[in-house]
Coordinates of C-alpha atoms and ligand atoms in Angstrom, one line a residue:
M1 CA 56.0 4.1 36.8
L2 CA 55.1 6.1 33.7
E3 CA 52.5 4.6 31.5
Y4 CA 53.9 4.5 28.0
P5 CA 52.7 2.5 25.1
H6 CA 55.8 0.7 23.9
S7 CA 55.6 -1.3 20.8
L8 CA 58.1 -3.3 18.8
V9 CA 58.1 -4.4 15.2
S10 CA 57.8 -8.2 15.1
I11 CA 58.1 -10.8 12.3
Q12 CA 54.3 -10.8 12.3
D13 CA 54.4 -7.3 10.9
Y14 CA 56.2 -8.6 7.8
E15 CA 53.2 -10.6 6.7
R16 CA 52.0 -7.8 4.4
F17 CA 55.3 -8.2 2.5
I18 CA 56.1 -11.9 2.7
G19 CA 52.8 -13.6 3.3
A20 CA 51.5 -15.7 6.2
E21 CA 53.2 -18.9 5.2
A22 CA 56.7 -17.3 5.4
V23 CA 55.9 -15.8 8.8
E24 CA 54.7 -19.2 10.1
R25 CA 57.9 -20.8 8.8
I26 CA 60.1 -18.2 10.6
Y27 CA 58.2 -18.7 13.9
A28 CA 58.6 -22.5 13.5
K29 CA 62.4 -22.1 13.1
A30 CA 62.6 -19.9 16.1
E31 CA 60.6 -22.2 18.4
P32 CA 63.3 -24.7 19.2
L33 CA 65.7 -21.9 20.0
E34 CA 63.4 -20.2 22.5
G35 CA 65.4 -19.0 25.6
I36 CA 68.9 -19.4 24.2
R37 CA 71.2 -16.5 24.9
T38 CA 73.1 -15.0 22.0
V39 CA 75.3 -11.9 21.7
N40 CA 76.6 -9.7 18.9
V41 CA 79.8 -7.7 19.3
N42 CA 80.8 -4.9 17.0
S43 CA 82.6 -1.6 17.2
T44 CA 80.0 1.2 16.7
Y45 CA 76.3 1.8 17.5
Y46 CA 75.7 4.0 14.6
G47 CA 77.1 5.2 11.3
G48 CA 77.5 2.2 9.1
G49 CA 75.8 -0.9 7.7
V50 CA 76.6 -3.2 10.6
A51 CA 75.0 -0.9 13.3
E52 CA 72.0 -0.5 11.0
I53 CA 71.5 -4.2 10.7
L54 CA 72.1 -4.9 14.4
N55 CA 69.5 -2.3 15.4
S56 CA 66.7 -4.2 13.7
R57 CA 68.0 -7.7 14.0
V58 CA 68.5 -7.8 17.7
L59 CA 65.0 -6.6 18.5
L60 CA 63.4 -9.0 16.0
M61 CA 65.3 -11.9 17.6
N62 CA 64.1 -11.0 21.0
G63 CA 60.6 -10.8 19.7
L64 CA 61.1 -14.4 18.6
G65 CA 62.0 -15.5 22.1
I66 CA 65.8 -15.5 21.6
E67 CA 67.7 -13.6 24.3
E68 CA 69.9 -11.8 21.9
G69 CA 72.2 -9.0 23.1
W70 CA 74.5 -6.4 21.5
R71 CA 77.9 -5.3 22.9
I72 CA 80.1 -2.6 21.5
I73 CA 83.8 -2.6 22.1
H74 CA 85.6 0.5 23.3
G75 CA 88.8 1.7 21.6
T76 CA 91.4 4.5 21.6
P77 CA 91.9 6.7 18.5
D78 CA 95.0 4.7 17.7
F79 CA 93.1 1.5 17.8
F80 CA 90.4 2.7 15.4
S81 CA 93.0 4.2 13.1
I82 CA 94.7 0.8 12.9
T83 CA 91.4 -1.1 12.5
K84 CA 90.4 1.3 9.7
K85 CA 93.7 0.5 8.0
M86 CA 92.9 -3.2 8.4
H87 CA 89.4 -2.6 6.9
N88 CA 91.1 -0.9 3.9
A89 CA 93.7 -3.7 3.6
L90 CA 91.0 -6.4 3.6
Q91 CA 89.4 -4.5 0.7
G92 CA 92.8 -4.6 -1.1
A93 CA 94.8 -1.6 0.1
E94 CA 98.4 -1.8 1.3
I95 CA 99.2 -1.9 5.0
N96 CA 102.3 -1.4 7.0
L97 CA 101.6 -4.0 9.7
T98 CA 104.2 -3.2 12.4
D99 CA 104.5 -4.9 15.7
R100 CA 103.4 -1.7 17.4
K101 CA 100.1 -1.8 15.5
R102 CA 99.5 -5.4 16.3
H103 CA 100.2 -4.8 19.9
I104 CA 97.8 -1.9 20.1
Y105 CA 95.1 -3.9 18.3
E106 CA 95.5 -7.0 20.5
D107 CA 95.9 -5.1 23.8
V108 CA 92.7 -3.1 23.3
I109 CA 90.8 -6.2 22.5
F110 CA 92.2 -8.0 25.5
E111 CA 90.9 -5.1 27.7
N112 CA 87.5 -5.4 26.1
A113 CA 87.6 -9.1 26.7
I114 CA 88.2 -8.4 30.4
R115 CA 85.3 -6.0 30.5
N116 CA 82.8 -8.2 28.7
H117 CA 81.7 -11.5 30.2
L118 CA 80.6 -13.6 27.3
D119 CA 79.2 -17.0 28.4
H120 CA 76.4 -17.1 25.8
D121 CA 75.1 -20.1 23.9
F122 CA 76.1 -18.3 20.7
V123 CA 78.5 -15.4 20.0
I124 CA 78.7 -13.4 16.8
I125 CA 81.7 -11.2 16.3
H126 CA 81.3 -8.6 13.6
D127 CA 84.2 -7.5 11.4
P128 CA 87.9 -7.3 12.1
Q129 CA 87.8 -4.8 15.1
P130 CA 86.7 -7.3 17.8
L131 CA 88.0 -10.4 16.0
P132 CA 90.7 -11.4 18.5
M133 CA 88.1 -11.5 21.4
I134 CA 87.9 -15.2 20.8
K135 CA 91.4 -15.7 22.2
H136 CA 90.4 -14.8 25.7
Y137 CA 87.3 -16.9 26.4
R138 CA 86.3 -20.3 27.3
K139 CA 83.5 -21.2 24.9
Y140 CA 80.1 -22.2 26.0
G141 CA 78.7 -22.5 22.5
P142 CA 79.6 -21.7 18.9
W143 CA 81.4 -18.5 18.0
V144 CA 80.9 -17.1 14.6
W145 CA 82.9 -14.4 12.8
R146 CA 80.6 -12.3 10.6
C147 CA 82.7 -10.4 8.1
H148 CA 80.8 -7.6 6.3
I149 CA 83.7 -6.4 4.2
D150 CA 84.3 -6.8 0.4
L151 CA 87.0 -9.6 0.4
T152 CA 87.4 -9.8 -3.3
R153 CA 91.2 -9.2 -3.0
P154 CA 92.3 -9.0 0.6
N155 CA 95.8 -7.9 1.4
R156 CA 97.7 -11.2 1.8
E157 CA 100.0 -10.0 4.6
L158 CA 97.1 -8.9 6.8
W159 CA 95.1 -12.0 5.9
D160 CA 97.9 -14.3 6.9
Y161 CA 98.2 -12.5 10.3
L162 CA 94.4 -12.8 10.9
L163 CA 94.0 -16.3 9.6
P164 CA 95.0 -18.2 12.8
I165 CA 92.5 -16.1 14.8
I166 CA 89.7 -16.6 12.2
E167 CA 90.3 -20.3 12.3
K168 CA 89.6 -20.4 16.1
Y169 CA 85.9 -19.7 15.2
D170 CA 83.3 -22.4 14.6
G171 CA 81.9 -20.7 11.6
V172 CA 82.4 -17.7 9.3
V173 CA 79.7 -15.7 7.6
F174 CA 80.4 -13.7 4.5
S175 CA 77.9 -11.6 2.5
I176 CA 78.4 -13.3 -0.8
K177 CA 80.1 -16.4 -2.2
E178 CA 82.7 -14.3 -4.1
Y179 CA 84.3 -13.5 -0.7
A180 CA 85.0 -17.1 0.2
Q181 CA 88.5 -17.7 1.4
K182 CA 90.6 -20.9 1.9
L183 CA 89.7 -21.7 5.5
R184 CA 89.5 -24.7 7.7
T185 CA 86.4 -23.1 9.4
P186 CA 83.1 -23.7 7.5
S187 CA 81.7 -20.6 5.7
V188 CA 78.2 -19.6 5.1
F189 CA 76.9 -16.7 3.0
I190 CA 74.1 -14.4 4.2
M191 CA 73.4 -11.1 2.5
P192 CA 72.3 -8.2 4.7
A193 CA 68.8 -6.7 4.5
I194 CA 66.8 -3.6 5.4
D195 CA 64.1 -2.8 7.9
P196 CA 61.1 -1.5 6.1
F197 CA 59.6 -0.1 9.4
S198 CA 62.6 1.9 10.5
I199 CA 62.7 5.7 10.4
K200 CA 65.1 5.4 7.5
N201 CA 62.8 3.2 5.3
K202 CA 59.2 3.7 6.4
E203 CA 56.7 5.5 4.1
L204 CA 56.9 9.3 4.1
D205 CA 54.4 11.6 2.4
A206 CA 55.5 14.4 0.1
E207 CA 55.1 17.0 2.8
E208 CA 57.3 15.1 5.2
V209 CA 59.9 14.7 2.5
K210 CA 59.8 18.4 1.7
E211 CA 60.1 19.3 5.4
R212 CA 63.3 17.4 5.8
L213 CA 64.9 18.7 2.6
D214 CA 63.9 22.3 3.4
H215 CA 65.3 21.9 6.9
Y216 CA 68.8 21.3 5.4
G217 CA 68.4 23.9 2.6
I218 CA 68.4 21.2 -0.2
P219 CA 66.9 22.8 -3.3
T220 CA 64.1 20.9 -5.1
D221 CA 63.6 23.2 -8.1
L222 CA 65.8 20.9 -10.3
P223 CA 66.0 17.1 -10.4
L224 CA 67.9 15.7 -7.5
V225 CA 70.8 13.2 -7.7
A226 CA 72.0 11.8 -4.4
Q227 CA 74.6 9.6 -2.8
V228 CA 74.2 8.6 0.8
S229 CA 77.4 7.1 2.3
R230 CA 79.9 7.3 5.0
F231 CA 82.6 9.7 3.8
D232 CA 85.0 7.0 2.7
L233 CA 87.2 6.8 -0.3
W234 CA 85.9 3.3 -1.2
K235 CA 82.5 5.1 -1.9
D236 CA 84.4 7.3 -4.5
P237 CA 82.8 10.6 -3.6
M238 CA 85.1 12.5 -5.9
G239 CA 84.0 10.2 -8.8
V240 CA 80.4 11.0 -8.0
I241 CA 81.1 14.8 -8.2
E242 CA 83.0 14.4 -11.4
A243 CA 80.2 12.3 -13.0
F244 CA 77.6 14.8 -11.8
R245 CA 79.6 17.7 -13.4
L246 CA 79.7 15.9 -16.7
A247 CA 76.0 15.0 -16.6
R248 CA 75.1 18.6 -15.7
K249 CA 76.5 19.7 -19.0
E250 CA 73.5 18.0 -20.6
V251 CA 70.7 18.1 -17.9
E252 CA 70.0 20.6 -15.2
C253 CA 70.1 19.0 -11.8
T254 CA 71.3 19.2 -8.2
L255 CA 73.6 16.8 -6.4
V256 CA 73.3 16.1 -2.7
M257 CA 75.8 14.0 -0.8
V258 CA 74.7 12.9 2.6
G259 CA 77.2 11.3 4.9
N260 CA 77.6 10.7 8.6
P261 CA 80.6 10.2 10.9
A262 CA 81.0 6.7 12.4
T263 CA 82.8 6.3 15.7
D264 CA 84.9 3.5 14.3
D265 CA 85.9 5.4 11.1
P266 CA 88.5 8.1 11.9
E267 CA 89.1 8.8 8.2
G268 CA 85.6 10.2 7.6
A269 CA 86.3 13.8 8.8
Q270 CA 89.2 14.1 6.5
V271 CA 87.3 12.8 3.5
Y272 CA 84.4 15.1 4.3
E273 CA 86.7 18.2 4.5
S274 CA 88.4 17.3 1.3
L275 CA 85.0 17.5 -0.5
L276 CA 83.9 20.8 1.0
G277 CA 85.9 22.7 -1.7
C278 CA 83.5 21.2 -4.3
Q279 CA 80.4 22.8 -2.7
E280 CA 78.4 25.2 -4.8
E281 CA 74.8 26.2 -5.4
R282 CA 74.1 22.8 -7.1
I283 CA 76.4 20.6 -5.1
K284 CA 75.4 20.1 -1.4
I285 CA 77.6 18.1 0.9
L286 CA 76.1 17.3 4.3
S287 CA 77.6 15.6 7.2
V288 CA 74.7 14.8 9.6
Q289 CA 73.3 11.9 11.5
D290 CA 69.6 12.0 10.5
S291 CA 67.8 8.8 9.4
A292 CA 64.7 10.8 8.3
L293 CA 66.8 12.9 6.1
V294 CA 68.3 9.8 4.5
N295 CA 64.8 8.5 3.9
A296 CA 63.6 11.8 2.4
V297 CA 66.7 12.2 0.1
Q298 CA 66.4 8.6 -1.2
R299 CA 62.7 9.3 -1.9
A300 CA 63.1 12.7 -3.5
A301 CA 66.0 11.8 -5.7
Y302 CA 65.3 11.1 -9.3
V303 CA 68.4 8.9 -9.2
V304 CA 70.5 7.6 -6.4
V305 CA 74.2 6.9 -7.1
Q306 CA 76.3 4.4 -5.1
K307 CA 79.5 4.6 -7.0
S308 CA 81.6 2.3 -4.7
L309 CA 84.9 0.9 -5.7
R310 CA 84.5 -1.9 -3.2
E311 CA 81.3 -2.7 -1.3
G312 CA 80.7 -5.6 1.1
F313 CA 76.9 -5.3 0.4
G314 CA 75.7 -1.7 0.2
L315 CA 72.6 -1.3 2.3
T316 CA 72.2 2.2 0.8
V317 CA 71.4 0.5 -2.5
A318 CA 68.6 -1.6 -1.1
E319 CA 67.3 1.3 0.9
A320 CA 66.9 3.5 -2.3
M321 CA 65.5 0.6 -4.4
W322 CA 62.9 -0.1 -1.7
K323 CA 61.7 3.5 -2.2
G324 CA 61.3 2.9 -5.9
T325 CA 64.3 5.1 -6.8
P326 CA 66.5 3.7 -9.6
V327 CA 70.2 3.3 -8.5
I328 CA 73.3 3.6 -10.5
G329 CA 75.8 1.4 -8.6
G330 CA 79.4 0.6 -8.9
N331 CA 79.9 -2.8 -10.5
V332 CA 81.5 -4.3 -7.5
G333 CA 80.8 -6.7 -4.5
G334 CA 77.4 -6.9 -3.1
I335 CA 75.9 -4.2 -5.4
R336 CA 76.1 -6.7 -8.2
H337 CA 73.7 -8.9 -6.3
Q338 CA 71.1 -6.2 -5.9
I339 CA 71.2 -4.4 -9.3
R340 CA 70.5 -6.3 -12.5
D341 CA 72.1 -4.0 -15.0
G342 CA 69.6 -2.3 -17.3
V343 CA 66.6 -4.0 -15.5
N344 CA 66.2 -2.5 -12.0
G345 CA 69.1 0.0 -12.1
F346 CA 72.5 0.3 -13.8
L347 CA 75.9 -1.0 -12.9
V348 CA 78.9 1.2 -13.8
S349 CA 82.6 1.0 -13.8
S350 CA 83.8 4.5 -14.6
V351 CA 83.0 8.2 -14.2
T352 CA 81.9 8.6 -17.8
E353 CA 79.6 5.6 -17.6
T354 CA 78.1 7.0 -14.5
A355 CA 77.5 10.4 -16.2
Q356 CA 75.9 8.7 -19.2
R357 CA 73.5 6.7 -17.1
L358 CA 72.7 9.8 -15.1
V359 CA 71.8 11.7 -18.2
Q360 CA 69.8 8.7 -19.6
L361 CA 67.8 8.4 -16.4
L362 CA 67.3 12.0 -15.8
K363 CA 65.8 12.5 -19.3
D364 CA 63.6 9.5 -19.2
K365 CA 60.7 9.5 -16.7
K366 CA 59.3 6.2 -18.0
L367 CA 62.5 4.4 -17.6
R368 CA 62.9 5.8 -14.1
E369 CA 59.5 4.6 -13.1
E370 CA 59.9 1.2 -14.7
M371 CA 63.3 0.6 -13.1
G372 CA 62.1 2.0 -9.7
R373 CA 59.1 -0.4 -9.7
K374 CA 61.3 -3.4 -10.4
A375 CA 63.8 -2.2 -7.8
R376 CA 61.2 -2.2 -5.1
E377 CA 60.1 -5.6 -6.1
T378 CA 63.7 -6.9 -5.9
V379 CA 64.0 -5.7 -2.4
K380 CA 60.6 -7.1 -1.4
E381 CA 61.6 -10.5 -2.7
N382 CA 65.2 -10.6 -1.4
F383 CA 66.4 -7.9 0.9
L384 CA 64.0 -7.5 3.8
M385 CA 65.0 -8.2 7.4
S386 CA 62.6 -11.2 7.6
R387 CA 64.8 -13.1 5.2
Y388 CA 67.9 -12.1 7.0
V389 CA 66.5 -13.2 10.4
E390 CA 65.4 -16.5 8.9
Q391 CA 68.8 -17.3 7.6
N392 CA 70.3 -16.5 11.0
L393 CA 67.9 -18.8 12.6
D394 CA 69.0 -21.4 10.2
L395 CA 72.6 -20.7 11.3
Y396 CA 71.7 -21.1 15.0
N397 CA 69.8 -24.3 14.2
S398 CA 72.7 -25.7 12.2
F399 CA 74.7 -25.7 15.5
E400 CA 71.8 -27.2 17.4
T401 CA 73.6 -30.3 18.6
I402 CA 76.4 -28.2 20.0
Y403 CA 74.5 -26.0 22.4
R404 CA 71.8 -28.6 23.1
M405 CA 74.6 -30.5 24.9
H406 CA 74.5 -27.5 27.2
P407 CA 76.9 -26.0 28.4
A408 CA 80.1 -27.8 28.0
P409 CA 82.9 -25.7 29.4
G410 CA 86.1 -26.3 27.5
L411 CA 84.2 -27.0 24.3
A412 CA 86.9 -25.1 22.5
Ligands
UDP1 N1 73.9 6.1 6.6 C1 73.2 7.0 7.4 N2 73.5 8.3 7.2 C2 74.4 8.8 6.4 C3 75.2 7.9 5.6 C4 74.9 6.5 5.7 O1 72.3 6.7 8.1 O2 74.6 10.0 6.3 C5 73.5 4.7 6.7 C6 72.9 4.2 5.4 O3 71.6 4.6 5.3 C7 73.1 2.7 5.6 C8 74.4 2.6 6.3 O4 74.6 3.9 6.9 O5 72.1 2.2 6.3 C9 75.6 2.3 5.4 O6 75.6 1.0 5.1 P1 76.3 0.4 3.8 O7 76.1 -1.1 3.8 O8 75.7 1.1 2.6 O9 77.8 0.9 3.9 P2 78.9 0.8 5.1 O10 78.8 2.1 5.7 O11 78.5 -0.3 6.0 O12 80.1 0.6 4.3

């Protein structure tokens, strides 16, 4: 066998950020759970916030002695086109929910249920794509639906269709209280978090940053403004370009928009292509899958924009804030829980407001530094993976009596 020094980040590594006491507390919460088998199910292994969180969370949980797994459902293009429409409708868009669509959705999930044998002590199903999985299993422990979407105003027709499925779960997790729905199933609220040790968030020196930007031909002669997001209309990419064009009338700068395709988001390619016509010397639009580039761009930018119109949480906001970069974020969803307007960033509701804040920040180095410092502090206090893991341990422990009875077939 090849000798290779593998190493994994553990909760112990977070001590430098959260202190020894918090680390001890997390280990103590994990101790009674040692050896339980848990599994996450979602619909992509890269290209969005859910995959990003699962990457770190699953490894940390295993380091804590929990046998946590991660399964990804397979689907046809038709299936992902329908589930993206559902995603949009849960965020408030219209949907034409025909029988044909329901059948494709439920048939693909049935096939996934046949392929995946889930007899775990705890099952966590992420977002609407694999939601109906629960219909096809005998439960051996609690099943939780973890919804990452901005549910401020879900489309009622779709919600009514999904509700009986959601209520089969033993618990539902939303990112923030504002997304609570009328449900018979108990709800808890856990905000996502970032991994400070990942390639995307770890420290980079100026040379490493420059190397990545040069590699993609991103000019650094003028102040950089950036948005990093899947190419999705909810992220309002055209609004970002319009705001940038307005701001540029007053301050010289370059805009870079970095996005990646996600296997469960078939609309991305179309949105990306629709933006290409806006490319010019000072507007770069890149579709790549490169975490080190995301890291470099979020560090090099004078200002990061996340001008979302809906946003379940917005990991990209916390990622940039962690790097000490001030963020101008849409005044929606989870972004409002990260940015305190005028303190560690700005919240905006229009293109003109975005442009005004861009000009203000680009012209004022002291303000950028002050907000950036507070932004990093906010993430350190609230949005690191250690807090996220701890809250999920609390969730596991809250069901303790159920799985301690071990295993009770037909529990459902
Ligand atoms: N992301 C990336 N490359 C890109 C665009 C996005 O790695 O080109 C990552 C981004 O850094 C973040 C995640 O995808 O970790 C997006 O999560 P967020 O919560 O902001 O939005 P979502 O895509 O889940 O709606």
